[in-house]
Coordinates of C-alpha atoms in Angstrom, one line a residue:
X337 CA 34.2 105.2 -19.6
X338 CA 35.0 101.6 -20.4
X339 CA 34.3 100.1 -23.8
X340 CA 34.1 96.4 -25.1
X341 CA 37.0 96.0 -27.9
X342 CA 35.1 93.2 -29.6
X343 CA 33.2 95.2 -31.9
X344 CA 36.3 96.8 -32.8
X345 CA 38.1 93.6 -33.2
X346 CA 35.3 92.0 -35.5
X347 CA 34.7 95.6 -37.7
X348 CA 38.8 95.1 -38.7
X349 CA 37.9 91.5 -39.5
X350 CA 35.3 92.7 -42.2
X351 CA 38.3 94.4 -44.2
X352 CA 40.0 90.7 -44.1
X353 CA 39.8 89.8 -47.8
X354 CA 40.5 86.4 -46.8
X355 CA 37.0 86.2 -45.3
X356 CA 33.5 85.9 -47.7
X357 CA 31.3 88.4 -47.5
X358 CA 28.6 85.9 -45.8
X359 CA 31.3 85.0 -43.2
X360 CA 31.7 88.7 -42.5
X361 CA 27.8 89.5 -42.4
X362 CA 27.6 86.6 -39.7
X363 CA 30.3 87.7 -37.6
X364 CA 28.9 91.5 -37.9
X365 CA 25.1 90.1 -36.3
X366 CA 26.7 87.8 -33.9
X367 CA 28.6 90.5 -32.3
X368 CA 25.8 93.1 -33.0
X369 CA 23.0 91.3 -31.6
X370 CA 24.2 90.8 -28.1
X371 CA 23.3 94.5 -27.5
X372 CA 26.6 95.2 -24.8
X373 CA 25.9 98.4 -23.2
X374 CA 29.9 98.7 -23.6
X375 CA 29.9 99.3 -27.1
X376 CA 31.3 102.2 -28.7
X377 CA 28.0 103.6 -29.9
X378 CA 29.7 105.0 -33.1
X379 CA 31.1 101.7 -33.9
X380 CA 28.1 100.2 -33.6
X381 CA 26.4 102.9 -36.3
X382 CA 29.3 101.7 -38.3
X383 CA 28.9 97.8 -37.6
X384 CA 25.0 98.7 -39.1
X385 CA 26.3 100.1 -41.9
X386 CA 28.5 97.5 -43.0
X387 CA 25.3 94.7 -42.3
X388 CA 23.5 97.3 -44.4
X389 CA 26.0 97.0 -47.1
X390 CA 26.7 93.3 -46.7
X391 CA 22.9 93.2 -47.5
X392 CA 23.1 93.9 -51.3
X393 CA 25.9 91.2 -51.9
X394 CA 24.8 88.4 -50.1
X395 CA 21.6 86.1 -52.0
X396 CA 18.8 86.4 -49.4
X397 CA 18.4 82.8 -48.6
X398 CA 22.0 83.0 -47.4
X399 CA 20.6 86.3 -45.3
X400 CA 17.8 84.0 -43.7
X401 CA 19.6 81.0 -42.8
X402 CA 22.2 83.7 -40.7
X403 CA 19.5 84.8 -39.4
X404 CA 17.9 82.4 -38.2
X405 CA 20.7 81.2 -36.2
X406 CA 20.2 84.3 -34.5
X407 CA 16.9 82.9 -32.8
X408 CA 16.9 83.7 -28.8
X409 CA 20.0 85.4 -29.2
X410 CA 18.7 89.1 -31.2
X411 CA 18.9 91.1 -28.4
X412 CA 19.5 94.8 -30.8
X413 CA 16.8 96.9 -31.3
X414 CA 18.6 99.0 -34.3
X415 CA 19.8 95.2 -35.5
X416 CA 15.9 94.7 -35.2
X417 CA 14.7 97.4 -37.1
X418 CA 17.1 96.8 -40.0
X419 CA 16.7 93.0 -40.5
X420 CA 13.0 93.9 -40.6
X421 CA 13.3 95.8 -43.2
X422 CA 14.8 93.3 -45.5
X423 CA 12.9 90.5 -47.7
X424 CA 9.9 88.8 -46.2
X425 CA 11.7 85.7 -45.3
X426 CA 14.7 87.4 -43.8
X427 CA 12.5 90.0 -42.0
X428 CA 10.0 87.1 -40.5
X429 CA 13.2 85.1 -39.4
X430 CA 14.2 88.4 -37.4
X431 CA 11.2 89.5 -35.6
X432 CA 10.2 85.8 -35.1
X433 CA 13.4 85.0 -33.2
X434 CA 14.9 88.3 -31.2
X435 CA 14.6 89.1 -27.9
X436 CA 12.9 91.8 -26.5
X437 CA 11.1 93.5 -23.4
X438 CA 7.5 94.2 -23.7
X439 CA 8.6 98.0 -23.9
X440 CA 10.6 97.5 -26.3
X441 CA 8.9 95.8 -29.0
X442 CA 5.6 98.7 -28.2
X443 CA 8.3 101.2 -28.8
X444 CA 8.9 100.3 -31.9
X445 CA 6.1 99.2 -33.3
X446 CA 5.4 102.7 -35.2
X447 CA 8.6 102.6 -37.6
X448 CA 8.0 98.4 -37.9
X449 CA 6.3 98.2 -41.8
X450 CA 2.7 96.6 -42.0
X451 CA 4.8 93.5 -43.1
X452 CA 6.5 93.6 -40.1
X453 CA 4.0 94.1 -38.2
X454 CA 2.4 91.4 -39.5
X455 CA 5.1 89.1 -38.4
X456 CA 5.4 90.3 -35.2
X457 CA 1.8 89.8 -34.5
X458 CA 2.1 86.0 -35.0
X459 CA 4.1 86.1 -31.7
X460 CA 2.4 84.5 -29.5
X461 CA 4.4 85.9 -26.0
X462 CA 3.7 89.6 -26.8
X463 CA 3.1 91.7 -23.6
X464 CA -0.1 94.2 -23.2
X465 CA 2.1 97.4 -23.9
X466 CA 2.9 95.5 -27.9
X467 CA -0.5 94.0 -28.4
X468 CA -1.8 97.7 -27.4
X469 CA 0.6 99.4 -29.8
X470 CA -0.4 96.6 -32.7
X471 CA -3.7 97.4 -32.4
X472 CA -3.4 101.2 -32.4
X473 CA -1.3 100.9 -35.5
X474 CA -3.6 98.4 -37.4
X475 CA -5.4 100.5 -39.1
X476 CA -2.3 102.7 -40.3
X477 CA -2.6 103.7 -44.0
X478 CA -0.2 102.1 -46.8
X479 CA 0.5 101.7 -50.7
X480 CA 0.7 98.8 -51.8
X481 CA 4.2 98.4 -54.0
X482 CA 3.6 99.3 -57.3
X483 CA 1.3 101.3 -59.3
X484 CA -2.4 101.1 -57.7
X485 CA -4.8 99.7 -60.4
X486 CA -6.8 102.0 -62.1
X487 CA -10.7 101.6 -61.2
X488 CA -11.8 102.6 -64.1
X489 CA -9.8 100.0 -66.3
X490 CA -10.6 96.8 -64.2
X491 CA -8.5 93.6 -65.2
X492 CA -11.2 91.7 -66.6
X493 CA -9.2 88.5 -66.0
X494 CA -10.0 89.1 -62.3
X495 CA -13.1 89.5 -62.0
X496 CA -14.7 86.1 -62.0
X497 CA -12.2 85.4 -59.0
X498 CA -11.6 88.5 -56.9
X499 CA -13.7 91.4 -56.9
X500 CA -12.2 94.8 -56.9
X501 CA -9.5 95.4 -54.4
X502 CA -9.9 99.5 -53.9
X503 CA -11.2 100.9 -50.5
X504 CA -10.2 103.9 -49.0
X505 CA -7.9 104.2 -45.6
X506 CA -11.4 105.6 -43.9
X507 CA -13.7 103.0 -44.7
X508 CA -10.9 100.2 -43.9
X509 CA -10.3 102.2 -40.4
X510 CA -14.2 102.2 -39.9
X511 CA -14.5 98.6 -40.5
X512 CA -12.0 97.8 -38.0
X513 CA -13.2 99.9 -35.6
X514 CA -16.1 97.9 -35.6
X515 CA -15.0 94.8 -35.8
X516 CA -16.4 92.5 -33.1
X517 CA -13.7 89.7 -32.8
X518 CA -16.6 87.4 -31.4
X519 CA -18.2 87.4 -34.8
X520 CA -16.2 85.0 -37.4
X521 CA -15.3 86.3 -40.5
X522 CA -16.4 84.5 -43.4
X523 CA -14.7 86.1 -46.5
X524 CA -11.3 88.4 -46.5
X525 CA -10.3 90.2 -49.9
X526 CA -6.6 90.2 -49.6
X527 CA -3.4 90.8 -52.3
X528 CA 0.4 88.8 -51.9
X529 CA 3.7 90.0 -53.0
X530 CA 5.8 87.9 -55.1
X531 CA 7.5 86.4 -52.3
X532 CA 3.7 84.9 -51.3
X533 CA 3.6 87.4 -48.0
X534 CA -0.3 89.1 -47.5
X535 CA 0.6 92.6 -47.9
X536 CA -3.3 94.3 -48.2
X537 CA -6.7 92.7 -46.9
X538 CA -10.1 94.0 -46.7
X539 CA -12.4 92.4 -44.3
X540 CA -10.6 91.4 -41.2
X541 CA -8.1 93.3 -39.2
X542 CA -4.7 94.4 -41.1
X543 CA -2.4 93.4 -38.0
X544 CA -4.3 89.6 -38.2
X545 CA -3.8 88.9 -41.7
X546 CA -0.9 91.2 -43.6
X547 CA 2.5 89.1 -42.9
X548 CA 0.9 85.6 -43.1
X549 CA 2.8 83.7 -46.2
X550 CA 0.9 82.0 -48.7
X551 CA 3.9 80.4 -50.7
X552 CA 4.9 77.8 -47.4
X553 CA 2.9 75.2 -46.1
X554 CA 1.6 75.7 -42.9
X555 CA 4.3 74.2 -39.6
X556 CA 2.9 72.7 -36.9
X557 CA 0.1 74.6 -35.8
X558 CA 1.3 78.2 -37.5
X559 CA -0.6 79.5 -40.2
X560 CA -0.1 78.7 -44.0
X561 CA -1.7 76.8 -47.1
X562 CA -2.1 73.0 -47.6
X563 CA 1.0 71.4 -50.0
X564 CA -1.2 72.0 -53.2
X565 CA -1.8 75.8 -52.5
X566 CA 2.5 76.2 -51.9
X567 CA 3.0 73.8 -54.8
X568 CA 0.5 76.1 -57.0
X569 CA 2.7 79.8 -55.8
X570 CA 5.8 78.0 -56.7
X571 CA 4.4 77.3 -60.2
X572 CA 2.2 80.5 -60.4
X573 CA -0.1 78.5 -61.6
X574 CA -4.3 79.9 -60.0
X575 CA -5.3 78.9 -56.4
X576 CA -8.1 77.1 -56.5
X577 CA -9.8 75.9 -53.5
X578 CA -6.6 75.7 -51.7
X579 CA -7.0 74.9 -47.7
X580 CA -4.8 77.7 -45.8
X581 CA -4.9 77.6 -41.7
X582 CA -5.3 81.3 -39.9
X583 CA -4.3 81.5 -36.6
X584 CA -5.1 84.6 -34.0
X585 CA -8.0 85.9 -33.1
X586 CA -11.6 83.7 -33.0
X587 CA -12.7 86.4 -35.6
X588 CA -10.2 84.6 -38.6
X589 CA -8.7 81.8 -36.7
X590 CA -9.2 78.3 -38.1
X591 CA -9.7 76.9 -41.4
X592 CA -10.1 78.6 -44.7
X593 CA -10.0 77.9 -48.6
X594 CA -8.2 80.3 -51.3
X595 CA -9.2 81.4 -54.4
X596 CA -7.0 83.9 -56.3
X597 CA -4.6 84.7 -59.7
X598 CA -1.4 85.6 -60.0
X599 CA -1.0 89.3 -61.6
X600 CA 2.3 90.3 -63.6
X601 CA 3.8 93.7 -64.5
X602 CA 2.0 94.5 -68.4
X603 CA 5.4 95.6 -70.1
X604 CA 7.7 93.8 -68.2
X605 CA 5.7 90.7 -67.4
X606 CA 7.5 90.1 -64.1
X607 CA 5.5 88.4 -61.3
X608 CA 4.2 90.4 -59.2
X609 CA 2.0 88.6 -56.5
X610 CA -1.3 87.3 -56.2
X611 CA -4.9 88.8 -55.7
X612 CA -7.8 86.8 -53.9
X613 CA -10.5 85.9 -51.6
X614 CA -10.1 83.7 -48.2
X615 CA -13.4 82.3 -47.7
X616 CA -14.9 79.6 -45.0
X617 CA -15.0 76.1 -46.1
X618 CA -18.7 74.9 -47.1
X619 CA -20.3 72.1 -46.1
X620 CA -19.5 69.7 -49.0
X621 CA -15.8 70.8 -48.3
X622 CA -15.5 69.4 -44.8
X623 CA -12.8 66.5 -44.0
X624 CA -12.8 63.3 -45.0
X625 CA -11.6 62.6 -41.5
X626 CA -13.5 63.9 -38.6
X627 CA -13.2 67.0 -37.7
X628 CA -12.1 65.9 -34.1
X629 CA -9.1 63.8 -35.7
X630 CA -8.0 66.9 -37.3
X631 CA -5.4 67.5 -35.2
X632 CA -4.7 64.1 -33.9
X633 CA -3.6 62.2 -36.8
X634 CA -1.0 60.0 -34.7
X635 CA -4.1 58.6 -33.1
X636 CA -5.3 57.3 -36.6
X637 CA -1.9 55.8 -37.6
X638 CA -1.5 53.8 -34.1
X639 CA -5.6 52.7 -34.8
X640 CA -5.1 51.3 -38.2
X641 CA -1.5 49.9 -37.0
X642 CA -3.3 47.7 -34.5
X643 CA -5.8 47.0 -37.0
X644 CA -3.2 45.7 -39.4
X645 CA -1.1 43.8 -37.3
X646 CA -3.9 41.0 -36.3
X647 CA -4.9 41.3 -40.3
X648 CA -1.6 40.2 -41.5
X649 CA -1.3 37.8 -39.0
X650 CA -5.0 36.4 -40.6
X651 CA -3.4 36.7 -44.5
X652 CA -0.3 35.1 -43.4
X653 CA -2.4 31.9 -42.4
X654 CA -4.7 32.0 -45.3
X655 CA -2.0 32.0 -46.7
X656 CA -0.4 28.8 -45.7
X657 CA -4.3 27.4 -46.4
X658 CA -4.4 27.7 -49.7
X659 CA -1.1 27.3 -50.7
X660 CA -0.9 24.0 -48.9
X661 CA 2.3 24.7 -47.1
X662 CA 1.7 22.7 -44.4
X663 CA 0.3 19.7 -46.0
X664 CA -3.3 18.9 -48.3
X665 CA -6.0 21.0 -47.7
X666 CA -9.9 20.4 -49.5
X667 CA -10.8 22.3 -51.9
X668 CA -13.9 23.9 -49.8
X669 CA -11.2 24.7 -47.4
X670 CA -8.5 26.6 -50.0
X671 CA -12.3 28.2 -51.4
X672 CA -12.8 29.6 -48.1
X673 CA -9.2 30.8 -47.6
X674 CA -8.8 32.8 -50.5
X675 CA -12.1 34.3 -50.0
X676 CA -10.2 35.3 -46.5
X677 CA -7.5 36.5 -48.5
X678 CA -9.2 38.4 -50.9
X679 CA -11.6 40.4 -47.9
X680 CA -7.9 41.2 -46.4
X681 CA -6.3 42.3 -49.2
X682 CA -9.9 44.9 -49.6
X683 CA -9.3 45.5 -45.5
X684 CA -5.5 46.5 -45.9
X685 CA -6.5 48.6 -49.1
X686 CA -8.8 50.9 -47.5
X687 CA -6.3 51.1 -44.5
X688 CA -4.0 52.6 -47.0
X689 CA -6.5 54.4 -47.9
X690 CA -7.7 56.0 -44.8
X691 CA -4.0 56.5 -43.7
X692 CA -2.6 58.6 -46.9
X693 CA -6.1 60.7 -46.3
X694 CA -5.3 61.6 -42.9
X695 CA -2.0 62.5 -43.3
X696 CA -3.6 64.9 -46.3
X697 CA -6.5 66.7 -44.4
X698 CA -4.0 67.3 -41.7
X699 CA -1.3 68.2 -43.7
X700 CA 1.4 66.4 -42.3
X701 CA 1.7 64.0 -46.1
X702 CA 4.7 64.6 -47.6
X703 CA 5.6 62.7 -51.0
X704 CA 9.1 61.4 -51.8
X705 CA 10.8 63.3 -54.5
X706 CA 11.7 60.8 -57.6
X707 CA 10.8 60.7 -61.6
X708 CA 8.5 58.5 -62.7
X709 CA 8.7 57.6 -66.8
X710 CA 5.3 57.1 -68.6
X711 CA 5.7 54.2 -70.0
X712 CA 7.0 52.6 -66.7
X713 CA 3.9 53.4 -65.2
X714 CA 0.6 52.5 -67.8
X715 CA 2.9 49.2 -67.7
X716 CA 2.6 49.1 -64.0
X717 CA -0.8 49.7 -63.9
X718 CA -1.7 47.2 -66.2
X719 CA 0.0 44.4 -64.7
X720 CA -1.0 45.2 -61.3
X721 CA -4.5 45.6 -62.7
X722 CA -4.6 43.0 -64.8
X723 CA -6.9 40.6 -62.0
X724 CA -9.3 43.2 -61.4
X725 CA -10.1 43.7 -65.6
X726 CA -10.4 39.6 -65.8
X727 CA -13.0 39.6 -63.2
X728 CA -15.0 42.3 -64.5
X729 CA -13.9 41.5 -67.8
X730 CA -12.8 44.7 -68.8
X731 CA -10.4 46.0 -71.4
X732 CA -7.7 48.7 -70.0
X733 CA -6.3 51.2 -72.7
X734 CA -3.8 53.1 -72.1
X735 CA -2.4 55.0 -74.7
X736 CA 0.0 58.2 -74.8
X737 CA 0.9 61.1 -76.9
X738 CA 4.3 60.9 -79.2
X739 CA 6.7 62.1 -76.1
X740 CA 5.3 62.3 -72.7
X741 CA 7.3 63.9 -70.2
X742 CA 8.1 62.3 -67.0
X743 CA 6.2 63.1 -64.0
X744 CA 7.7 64.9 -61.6
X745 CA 6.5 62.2 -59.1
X746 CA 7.8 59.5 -57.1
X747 CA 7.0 55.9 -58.3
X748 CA 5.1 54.8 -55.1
X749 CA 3.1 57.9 -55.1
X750 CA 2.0 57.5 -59.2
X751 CA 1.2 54.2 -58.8
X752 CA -1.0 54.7 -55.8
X753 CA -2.1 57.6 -57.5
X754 CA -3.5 56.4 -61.0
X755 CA -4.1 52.4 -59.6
X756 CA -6.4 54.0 -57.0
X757 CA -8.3 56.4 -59.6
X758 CA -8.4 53.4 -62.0
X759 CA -9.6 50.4 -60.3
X760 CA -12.6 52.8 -58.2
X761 CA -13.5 53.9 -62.2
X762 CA -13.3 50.8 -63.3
X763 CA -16.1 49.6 -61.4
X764 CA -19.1 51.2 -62.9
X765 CA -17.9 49.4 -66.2
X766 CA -19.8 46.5 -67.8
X767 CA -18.8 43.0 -69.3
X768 CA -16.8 44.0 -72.6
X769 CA -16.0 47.4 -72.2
X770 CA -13.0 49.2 -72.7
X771 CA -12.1 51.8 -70.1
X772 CA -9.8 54.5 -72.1
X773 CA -7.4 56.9 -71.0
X774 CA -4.8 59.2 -72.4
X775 CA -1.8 60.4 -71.4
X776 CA -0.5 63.7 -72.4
X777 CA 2.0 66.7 -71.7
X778 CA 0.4 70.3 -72.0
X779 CA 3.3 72.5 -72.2
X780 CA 3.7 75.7 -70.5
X781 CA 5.8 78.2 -67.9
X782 CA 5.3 74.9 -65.7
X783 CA 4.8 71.3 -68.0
X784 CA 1.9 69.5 -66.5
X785 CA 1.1 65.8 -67.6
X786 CA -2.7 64.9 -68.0
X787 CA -4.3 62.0 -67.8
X788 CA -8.3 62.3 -69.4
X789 CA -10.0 59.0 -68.8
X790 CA -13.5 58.7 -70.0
X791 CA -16.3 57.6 -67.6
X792 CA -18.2 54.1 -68.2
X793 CA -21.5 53.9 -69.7
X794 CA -22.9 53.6 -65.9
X795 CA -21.6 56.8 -64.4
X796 CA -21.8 59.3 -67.5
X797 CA -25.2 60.7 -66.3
X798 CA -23.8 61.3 -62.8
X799 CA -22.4 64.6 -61.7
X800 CA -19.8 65.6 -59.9
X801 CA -21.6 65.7 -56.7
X802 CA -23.1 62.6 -57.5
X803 CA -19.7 60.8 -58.0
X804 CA -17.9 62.0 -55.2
X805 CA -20.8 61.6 -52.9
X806 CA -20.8 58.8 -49.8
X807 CA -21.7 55.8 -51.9
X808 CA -23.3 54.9 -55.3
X809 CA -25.5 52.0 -54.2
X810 CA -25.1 48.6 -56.4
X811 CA -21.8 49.8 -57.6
X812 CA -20.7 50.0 -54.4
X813 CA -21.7 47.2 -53.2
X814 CA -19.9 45.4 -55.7
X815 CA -17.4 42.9 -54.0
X816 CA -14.5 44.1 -56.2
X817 CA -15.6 47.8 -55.8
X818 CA -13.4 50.0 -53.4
X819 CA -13.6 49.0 -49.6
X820 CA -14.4 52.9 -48.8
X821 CA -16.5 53.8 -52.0
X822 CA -16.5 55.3 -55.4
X823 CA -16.8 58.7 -53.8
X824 CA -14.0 58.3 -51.0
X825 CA -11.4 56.6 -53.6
X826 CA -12.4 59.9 -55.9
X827 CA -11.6 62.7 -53.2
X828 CA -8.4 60.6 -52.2
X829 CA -7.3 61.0 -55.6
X830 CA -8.2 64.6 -55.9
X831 CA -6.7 65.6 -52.8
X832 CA -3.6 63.2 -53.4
X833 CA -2.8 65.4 -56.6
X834 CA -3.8 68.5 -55.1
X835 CA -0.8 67.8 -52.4
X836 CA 1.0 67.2 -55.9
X837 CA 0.6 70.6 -56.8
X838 CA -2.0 69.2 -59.8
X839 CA -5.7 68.2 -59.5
X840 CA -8.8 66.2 -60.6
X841 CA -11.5 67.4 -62.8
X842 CA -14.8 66.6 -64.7
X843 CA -14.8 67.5 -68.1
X844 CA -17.1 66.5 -70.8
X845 CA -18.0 63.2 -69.3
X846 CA -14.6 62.3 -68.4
X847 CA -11.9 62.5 -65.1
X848 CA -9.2 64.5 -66.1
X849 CA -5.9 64.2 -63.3
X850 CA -3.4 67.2 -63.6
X851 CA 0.4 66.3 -62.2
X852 CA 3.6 68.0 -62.7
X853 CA 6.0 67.1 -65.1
X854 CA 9.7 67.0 -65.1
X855 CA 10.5 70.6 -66.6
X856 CA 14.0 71.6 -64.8
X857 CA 16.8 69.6 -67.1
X858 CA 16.4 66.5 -64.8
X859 CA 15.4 64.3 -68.3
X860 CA 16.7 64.5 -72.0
X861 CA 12.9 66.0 -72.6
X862 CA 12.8 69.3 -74.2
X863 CA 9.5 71.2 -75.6
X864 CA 7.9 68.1 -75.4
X865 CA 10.2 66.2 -77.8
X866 CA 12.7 63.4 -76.8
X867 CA 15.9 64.9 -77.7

């Protein structure tokens, strides 16, 4: 019998201390992967040893990024089964991307873990003989890793968010045997692991759900959370009303919001996960945006880039009105063109407006990484403000706490951010008022800058319904108001921080924005204190 040598040749390569240990991992699942019926089988049980060993050594984003290389080229079923069993993001890289016969992957879909599992049943090229096996198995009986709560001892920290978590393997197998995949779920009980992968539900299917990764936004049209609810894991900070994307069967598929707590170990304090509910959006949580622009949000950039081509072309002239440029003008005529001017500037404001919210609800916004310094910014916002508080005749305060961090935010995007927040506020304010807000850092495992501004006298009765419904009649209507509304500017804001990883609030008869501050060495800031 004839054997390929290359195995051989690449197993003496590993003993090369000239080579790194990743260098030698790669070549073993290069060589491993193509699957040549004219390997030595023993030296292949000895190439899976050495990955197995490699395994230990090697830091596991190093392990995916191999990996993933691997994509249309994992052709191993024993190179499978091991890479499965590794961290999430190492095992999702493997089953997303190997190769494998219908027959194969049914065959072993038994010794695949319900992680794995889950991963593979995201595939969306699985023959009848896999999606057959899948199903058989999704009911299959597990432990969650750790010690299993005690039922008697609830966490009372939980309760308000997730109820309790227990259910035995019968009544979990006898609500999927009923389960009528033409009936949409509305609410799925379900636990993460500390690497943000679903790992126990209750309420839909096991094979729909466990695998899916909470700590990632959503790609394309794959499954996954907004920005904020990724930006919130990474931080371990609560989920709160996150938007995640299912995808699968009509039963769970489409869009959800997420409400859980992260848990941690009570002598070690290590982080252990997450524990929540997926529910159905409500009503009052619908987009923004149309629901049929959803998922067509290149459509909306092209409209409002043929809107504000003809519009610049209209302030450019206006331009050239007023200023003269082109010779003397009458006055009713240089009224008339800054009265243009200032309906444009409105008009390519609520473009702005319309275009950061679309890219938002379908999650394709992405804000530039920066640092933005507190004082740079209430200086900022009052200069570029300063027109708006003259002709309301308004007084801006903006006062901070001894040391402010930084934000953790892009100048652009805090500008935008607090101008847009401020100048919609600023509206319900009357002659003489001052319009007060405060900066201030709120220390932490993850610093967070807040910004509480207090409402005007005319929105303090209003709720929060009330403020960030469709319109607000005379205010509104104001001609320096926003061109969109009070209540439009308001969930721009809140969803532009959510995207953040922060958020807006009403408290006590004030707006209180959350955003990250600068926390990782990147300032001379420490425990709030210059140093």
């Amino acid at each position: 019998m004839r054997f390929d040598d290359r195995l051989e040749t690449t197993l003496r390569q590993t003993d090369d201390p000239a080579l790194g240990l990743p260098t030698k991992w790669q070549l073993l699942l290069d060589i491993l992967a193509q699957n040549s019926q004219d390997f030595d089988p023993e030296l292949v049980v000895l190439g899976l040893q050495k990955v197995r060993h490699f395994m230990d050594t090697i830091p596991a984003d190093i392990r995916e990024q191999i990996v993933r290389a691997l994509a249309g080229r994992l052709q191993s079923v024993p190179l499978m089964l091991l890479l499965s069993g590794d961290v999430p993001a190492v095992a999702s890289a493997a089953i997303r991307g190997a190769q494998l016969d219908d027959h194969e992957w049914a065959e072993i879909v038994p010794q695949l873990s319900t992680r794995a599992r889950g991963f593979l049943s995201s595939r969306r090229d699985l023959g009848p003989m896999t999606l057959r096996a899948l199903n058989d198995w999704s009911s299959a009986v597990f432990v969650l890793p750790g010690e299993a709560p005690d039922p008697s001892t609830p966490d009372a920290t939980l309760e308000p968010v997730v109820p309790a978590l227990e259910t035995s393997a019968s009544d979990q197998r006898k609500e999927e045997q009923f389960d009528v995949t033409i009936d949409p779920i509305d609410v799925i009980r379900f636990e993460a692991d500390e690497y943000g992968t679903i790992c126990w539900v209750e309420g839909a299917p096991l094979g729909a759900i466990v695998g899916v990764d909470i700590a990632e936004p959503a790609f394309d049209d794959g499954p996954g959370p907004d920005a904020y609810g990724a930006a919130a894991f990474r931080q371990k900070m609560p989920l709160e009303n996150a938007r995640m994307r299912l995808c699968g069967a009509p039963a769970i598929a489409g869009d959800w919001r997420i409400n859980a707590v992260p848990f941690f170990d009570g002598l070690s304090g290590r982080f252990n996960g997450y524990r929540g509910i997926l529910r159905r959006p409500n009503l009052s949580e619908t987009a923004v945006i149309p629901k049929n622009y959803a998922d067509d949000a290149e459509h909306i950039q092209q409209l409002l880039h043929e809107l504000r081509t003809p519009l610049s072309a209209i302030i450019g002239f206006s331009e050239i009105i007023e200023q003269q440029l082109f010779g003397p003008v009458t006055e009713d005529y240089r009224i008339l063109a800054g009265n243009i001017l200032h309906d444009a500037g409105r008009l390519l404001s609520g473009f702005d407006d319309l275009s950061i919210a679309a890219t938002i609800e379908t999650g394709t916004y992405v804000a530039e990484e920066g640092v933005t310094e507190c004082d740079w910014l209430s200086q900022k916002l009052a200069d570029r403000l300063h027109g708006l508080t003259d002709l309301l005749q308004v007084r801006l305060n903006l006062v901070h706490a001894d040391a402010v961090r930084p934000f953790a935010v892009d100048h652009q995007t805090a500008e935008r951010l607090f101008s847009r927040l401020l100048s919609a506020v600023m509206i319900g304010c009357e002659p003489g008022e001052v319009l007060d807000g405060r900066f201030r850092t709120e220390l932490g495992l993850h610093a967070t800058n807040r910004f509480v501004l207090a409402l005007p006298k005319k929105l303090l009765d209003l709720d929060e319904s009330a403020l960030l419904g469709s319109g607000l009649g005379s205010i509104d209507d104001n001609d320096a108001a926003p061109l969109l509304g009070l209540g439009f500017s308001l969930r721009l804001v809140r969803s532009l921080a959510r995207s953040l990883g922060g958020d807006l609030r009403f408290y006590h008869q004030a707006l209180i924005v959350s955003v990250p501050a600068v926390s990782d060495g990147r300032s001379n800031y420490k425990n709030g204190e210059q140093e």
